[in-house]
Rosetta silent file (secondary structure, phi, psi, omega in degrees, C-alpha in Angstrom):
SEQUENCE: MRKFKRFKKAFGKDKMGSISFPTKMSNVQLSRIKNGEDRGCSRCFPHGWETSNSTDKNNQRNWKKFRKTQWKIDDKKLEVLYINKKTKY
SCORE:     score description
SCORE:     0.000 S_00000001
   1 L     0.000  110.145 -159.780   -3.008    3.808   13.558 S_00000001
   2 L   -53.987  -58.291 -150.657   -2.664    7.536   14.176 S_00000001
   3 L   -99.902   79.159 -173.062   -3.539    9.144   10.678 S_00000001
   4 H   -83.193  -32.997 -168.790   -7.045    7.752    9.912 S_00000001
   5 H   -65.745  -25.716  178.915   -7.985   10.765    7.838 S_00000001
   6 H   -58.962  -74.048 -179.456   -5.272   10.151    5.287 S_00000001
   7 H   -43.109  -36.073 -178.907   -7.106    6.609    4.738 S_00000001
   8 H   -78.160  -19.427 -175.941  -10.452    8.003    4.564 S_00000001
   9 H   -77.884  -57.953 -166.725   -9.379   10.565    1.994 S_00000001
  10 H   -67.193  -47.933 -159.124   -7.644    7.792   -0.157 S_00000001
  11 H  -103.861  -12.173 -170.677  -10.035    4.919    0.082 S_00000001
  12 L    76.913 -176.854 -167.809  -13.485    6.434    1.382 S_00000001
  13 E  -118.191  154.356  178.134  -15.973    5.175    3.759 S_00000001
  14 L  -119.828  176.197 -178.013  -18.138    2.032    3.176 S_00000001
  15 L   -41.516  -35.649 -171.039  -21.829    1.609    4.756 S_00000001
  16 L   -98.137    0.276  177.757  -20.968    1.378    8.258 S_00000001
  17 L   103.848  -12.646 -173.148  -18.694    4.359    8.280 S_00000001
  18 L   -87.205 -159.819 -173.319  -15.456    2.755    8.473 S_00000001
  19 E   -94.869  134.906 -174.160  -12.473    2.856    5.944 S_00000001
  20 L  -100.551  103.325  177.703  -13.353    0.723    2.915 S_00000001
  21 L   -80.012  156.033  174.504   -9.848   -0.895    2.489 S_00000001
  22 L   -78.540  161.341 -179.586   -9.059   -2.676   -0.976 S_00000001
  23 L   -71.624  -32.708  172.926   -9.290   -6.524   -0.559 S_00000001
  24 L  -129.038  120.963 -171.264   -5.572   -6.862   -1.258 S_00000001
  25 L  -150.755  127.816  178.679   -3.224   -4.239   -0.105 S_00000001
  26 L   -95.703  158.449 -176.727    0.484   -4.577    1.461 S_00000001
  27 H   -43.631  -36.224  177.287    1.770   -3.061    4.393 S_00000001
  28 H   -50.685  -55.002 -176.296    3.980   -1.130    2.180 S_00000001
  29 H   -81.056  -15.953  166.794    1.616    0.781    0.414 S_00000001
  30 H   -69.082  -37.168  175.255   -0.303    1.459    3.479 S_00000001
  31 H   -68.298  -39.691 -177.433    2.826    3.052    5.318 S_00000001
  32 H   -73.137  -28.369  177.995    3.203    5.238    1.865 S_00000001
  33 H   -76.870  -39.783 -176.218   -0.149    6.588    2.049 S_00000001
  34 H   -57.581  -56.046 -171.287    0.245    7.008    5.798 S_00000001
  35 H  -115.097   17.408 -175.325    3.597    8.763    6.051 S_00000001
  36 H   -60.186  -62.366 -162.857    3.915    9.780    1.890 S_00000001
  37 L   -49.958  -32.440 -161.090    2.139   13.100    2.317 S_00000001
  38 L   -84.753  -22.271 -175.424    4.979   14.357    4.756 S_00000001
  39 L  -105.897   -9.763  179.306    7.975   13.426    2.299 S_00000001
  40 L   134.858  -67.093 -172.657    6.138   14.729   -0.990 S_00000001
  41 L  -135.861  117.828 -162.143    4.520   12.050   -2.785 S_00000001
  42 L  -105.040  -10.667  170.921    2.513    9.348   -1.312 S_00000001
  43 L   -87.488  -45.272 -138.897    1.476    6.906   -4.401 S_00000001
  44 L  -102.864  152.033 -174.964    4.776    6.925   -6.035 S_00000001
  45 L   -95.249  142.524 -153.209    7.899    5.126   -4.488 S_00000001
  46 L   -75.442  138.007 -171.849    9.959    7.463   -2.564 S_00000001
  47 L  -141.612  156.678  172.986   12.881    8.597   -4.540 S_00000001
  48 L   104.714 -176.933 -173.784   15.534   11.418   -4.869 S_00000001
  49 L   -85.047  -25.654 -176.008   18.179   12.852   -2.610 S_00000001
  50 L   -83.037   -3.129  168.894   15.308   14.209   -0.236 S_00000001
  51 L  -105.758  167.019 -151.321   14.213   11.248    1.013 S_00000001
  52 L   -58.944  -31.088 -170.490   14.951    9.753    4.295 S_00000001
  53 L  -101.885   29.148 -173.440   16.745    6.442    2.999 S_00000001
  54 L   -92.171  159.818 -167.759   18.810    8.052    0.468 S_00000001
  55 L   -76.055  -34.343 -157.432   22.739    7.087    0.331 S_00000001
  56 L   -79.260   -3.675  157.153   24.236   10.491    0.181 S_00000001
  57 L   -84.628  -30.636  166.733   23.558   10.894    3.855 S_00000001
  58 L   -86.476   93.391 -177.056   24.852    7.716    4.811 S_00000001
  59 L  -127.953   57.904  160.952   28.753    7.688    3.492 S_00000001
  60 L  -111.511  142.370  179.049   30.281    5.814    6.694 S_00000001
  61 L   -92.644  118.916 -177.016   31.969    2.930    5.575 S_00000001
  62 L   -79.877  126.946 -179.992   30.897   -0.669    7.126 S_00000001
  63 H   -69.964  -34.645 -172.434   33.909   -2.946    8.408 S_00000001
  64 H   -63.021  -23.362  169.815   31.586   -5.894    7.918 S_00000001
  65 H   -77.574  -31.594 -178.297   31.358   -5.705    4.131 S_00000001
  66 L   -93.550    6.592  176.589   35.186   -5.776    4.027 S_00000001
  67 L   -61.055  -50.222 -163.925   35.723   -8.553    6.845 S_00000001
  68 L   -62.856  -36.214  160.068   35.874  -11.250    4.287 S_00000001
  69 L   -85.304   22.078 -173.636   39.270   -9.936    2.513 S_00000001
  70 L  -107.322  -35.661 -179.393   40.506   -8.819    5.542 S_00000001
  71 L  -108.688    1.373  169.944   41.885  -12.174    7.233 S_00000001
  72 L   -67.531   -5.900 -172.480   42.108  -14.160    4.050 S_00000001
  73 L   -62.167  102.553  173.373   45.610  -12.690    3.256 S_00000001
  74 L   -48.539  160.042  176.525   48.389  -15.361    3.297 S_00000001
  75 H   -65.755  -25.955 -174.237   51.137  -15.027    5.554 S_00000001
  76 H   -81.079  -31.335  154.640   53.916  -14.967    2.728 S_00000001
  77 H   -43.061  -61.979 -178.512   51.910  -12.044    1.234 S_00000001
  78 H   -52.098  -46.530 -168.360   51.858  -10.433    4.281 S_00000001
  79 H   -63.699  -39.165  169.794   55.650  -10.710    5.002 S_00000001
  80 H   -49.279  -53.964  167.034   56.288   -9.667    0.952 S_00000001
  81 H   -39.533  -67.719 -174.171   53.924   -6.525    1.830 S_00000001
  82 H   -55.312  -43.557 -177.296   55.864   -5.759    4.898 S_00000001
  83 H   -60.684  -41.798 -173.408   59.376   -6.061    3.098 S_00000001
  84 H   -80.690  -32.885  179.638   58.302   -3.853    0.057 S_00000001
  85 H   -66.178  -24.129  166.694   56.841   -1.321    2.527 S_00000001
  86 H   -61.153  -63.818  171.843   60.139   -1.283    4.209 S_00000001
  87 H   -51.288  -56.340 -175.099   62.290   -0.908    1.044 S_00000001
  88 H   -54.896  -43.027 -175.116   60.236    2.058   -0.185 S_00000001
  89 L   -65.923    0.000    0.000   60.829    4.264    2.824 S_00000001
């Protein structure tokens, strides 16, 4: 871990001089303390449009989400759709 100063500041030191982590702590909480100060708030969940995982930046459409409906169309329906397209033009 590169950023030991943040952990020392957040949890303090024990008698041996190492960081005194709580008995139970998840990796997600540790990574929020480690990387959270750069993004704004380390203790709360990352939220808002300014976070790196916001959906505003990722506006690409994934073809895998629509694959189930892509090939389940019957052949008769395809013929009808194809004929309707010809008659409209």
